[in-house]
Amino acid sequence: MIGERVRRAVNVALCLTAVVGTGWGGYETYSVLSARSEINAACAGLVPVGKGEGERTFFEAFVTLEPDTRPVQPDEHWAFERSYRPTVDTPLGHGIPGLASDSGVKVKLTCAGKVRRNGAPVEEITAYAGSTTTGYTPVFKGRGQVSGDTRDVLASIAVDVANRTAERLGCESRLPDAPAGIPQAVEDLTPAPRASGTCGWYAKARDQDVLLPDRVVGTRADPDVWTESCGLLMSQVGASQARADGYGDLDPLARDQNWSASLDSWFGTEAENVTLPRLGTDDPVEAAPGKAGRSDEKPAWWASSVCHGKPAVHTLVLGGAAYAERAAPHFAKIFRAYAEDTDKS
């Protein structure tokens, strides 16, 4: 979701280089560049070079200036067998608005000082640094995670790029130095009764309803991030119990028939461009701040509120079609509990 939106945004820097080691690597026009001056020139002086020592790691970095009108959509979390594991981006913490995925780090810097670029106001700077192997695309999504050392370096690069862009544009604010030891994106599924963090509300809200998923995947809550997520996923055991308790018409868990729900929230400028998917069309449903509604084609709801003085949009998207149709009435209380808890946190 980050890639396409950022590529089409106002790009101040687009750079593919080596995080550590002395040179660049890549394909076609990137050729082989080794001098630090060439790296700085290619990256417009925004991406630092020579960080650390050791094996060369390739990355790509992007900068986006907000507000950005490109739409964002919820991630759908699902897992019906061990080889399919959802991940939830984890907050960087330490006062930095940032999130670490399984392949990269994204940070936001609020641009104080009434800065304008090309006549348009600049409210925020978003910088992303992600690991690659071929020089074009992050490759870790859903297939393992970058190492802790690489994640720390990517975070440092993202922060440096945001701060250097802020300096160049004349923004007054800066991000603090990136921390070390950043946790990896969360992929461990937790039994619903032990839910915590962004899913902590679910332990009580689920009660004993067998049609509701019995596992969660979420992160610790962080007031500095611009989005947060909680995935609800039914286990094979839970699905079997539900089918035995009166829901035998539902198909067992499978690739195209997962029993899941994804709950997401966006805050501030990110809340202005949230959309929900429609089946069979590229025309999405706009989840506008200040309103509430649902998508008829695919069971999905949105609600809006104000969190910490900023507009917020909350969404719920259900998984497989048959499960979504049967379980939708059971999720009314779940979505209400989620939105109320998010507003309080």
PDB file of N, CA and C in Angstrom, residues 12 229 249 321:
ATOM      1  N   VAL A  12      10.282  14.129  -3.615  1.00  0.00           N
ATOM      2  CA  VAL A  12      11.438  14.989  -3.450  1.00  0.00           C
ATOM      3  C   VAL A  12      12.700  14.180  -3.636  1.00  0.00           C
ATOM      4  N   SER A 229      -3.979  -0.752  13.805  1.00  0.00           N
ATOM      5  CA  SER A 229      -4.723  -1.869  13.231  1.00  0.00           C
ATOM      6  C   SER A 229      -4.887  -2.995  14.238  1.00  0.00           C
ATOM      7  N   ASP A 249     -23.571 -24.651   7.916  1.00  0.00           N
ATOM      8  CA  ASP A 249     -23.718 -24.268   6.514  1.00  0.00           C
ATOM      9  C   ASP A 249     -22.516 -23.493   5.998  1.00  0.00           C
ATOM     10  N   ALA A 321     -16.672 -14.215   1.707  1.00  0.00           N
ATOM     11  CA  ALA A 321     -18.025 -13.743   1.423  1.00  0.00           C
ATOM     12  C   ALA A 321     -19.091 -14.450   2.257  1.00  0.00           C
TER      13      ALA A 321
END
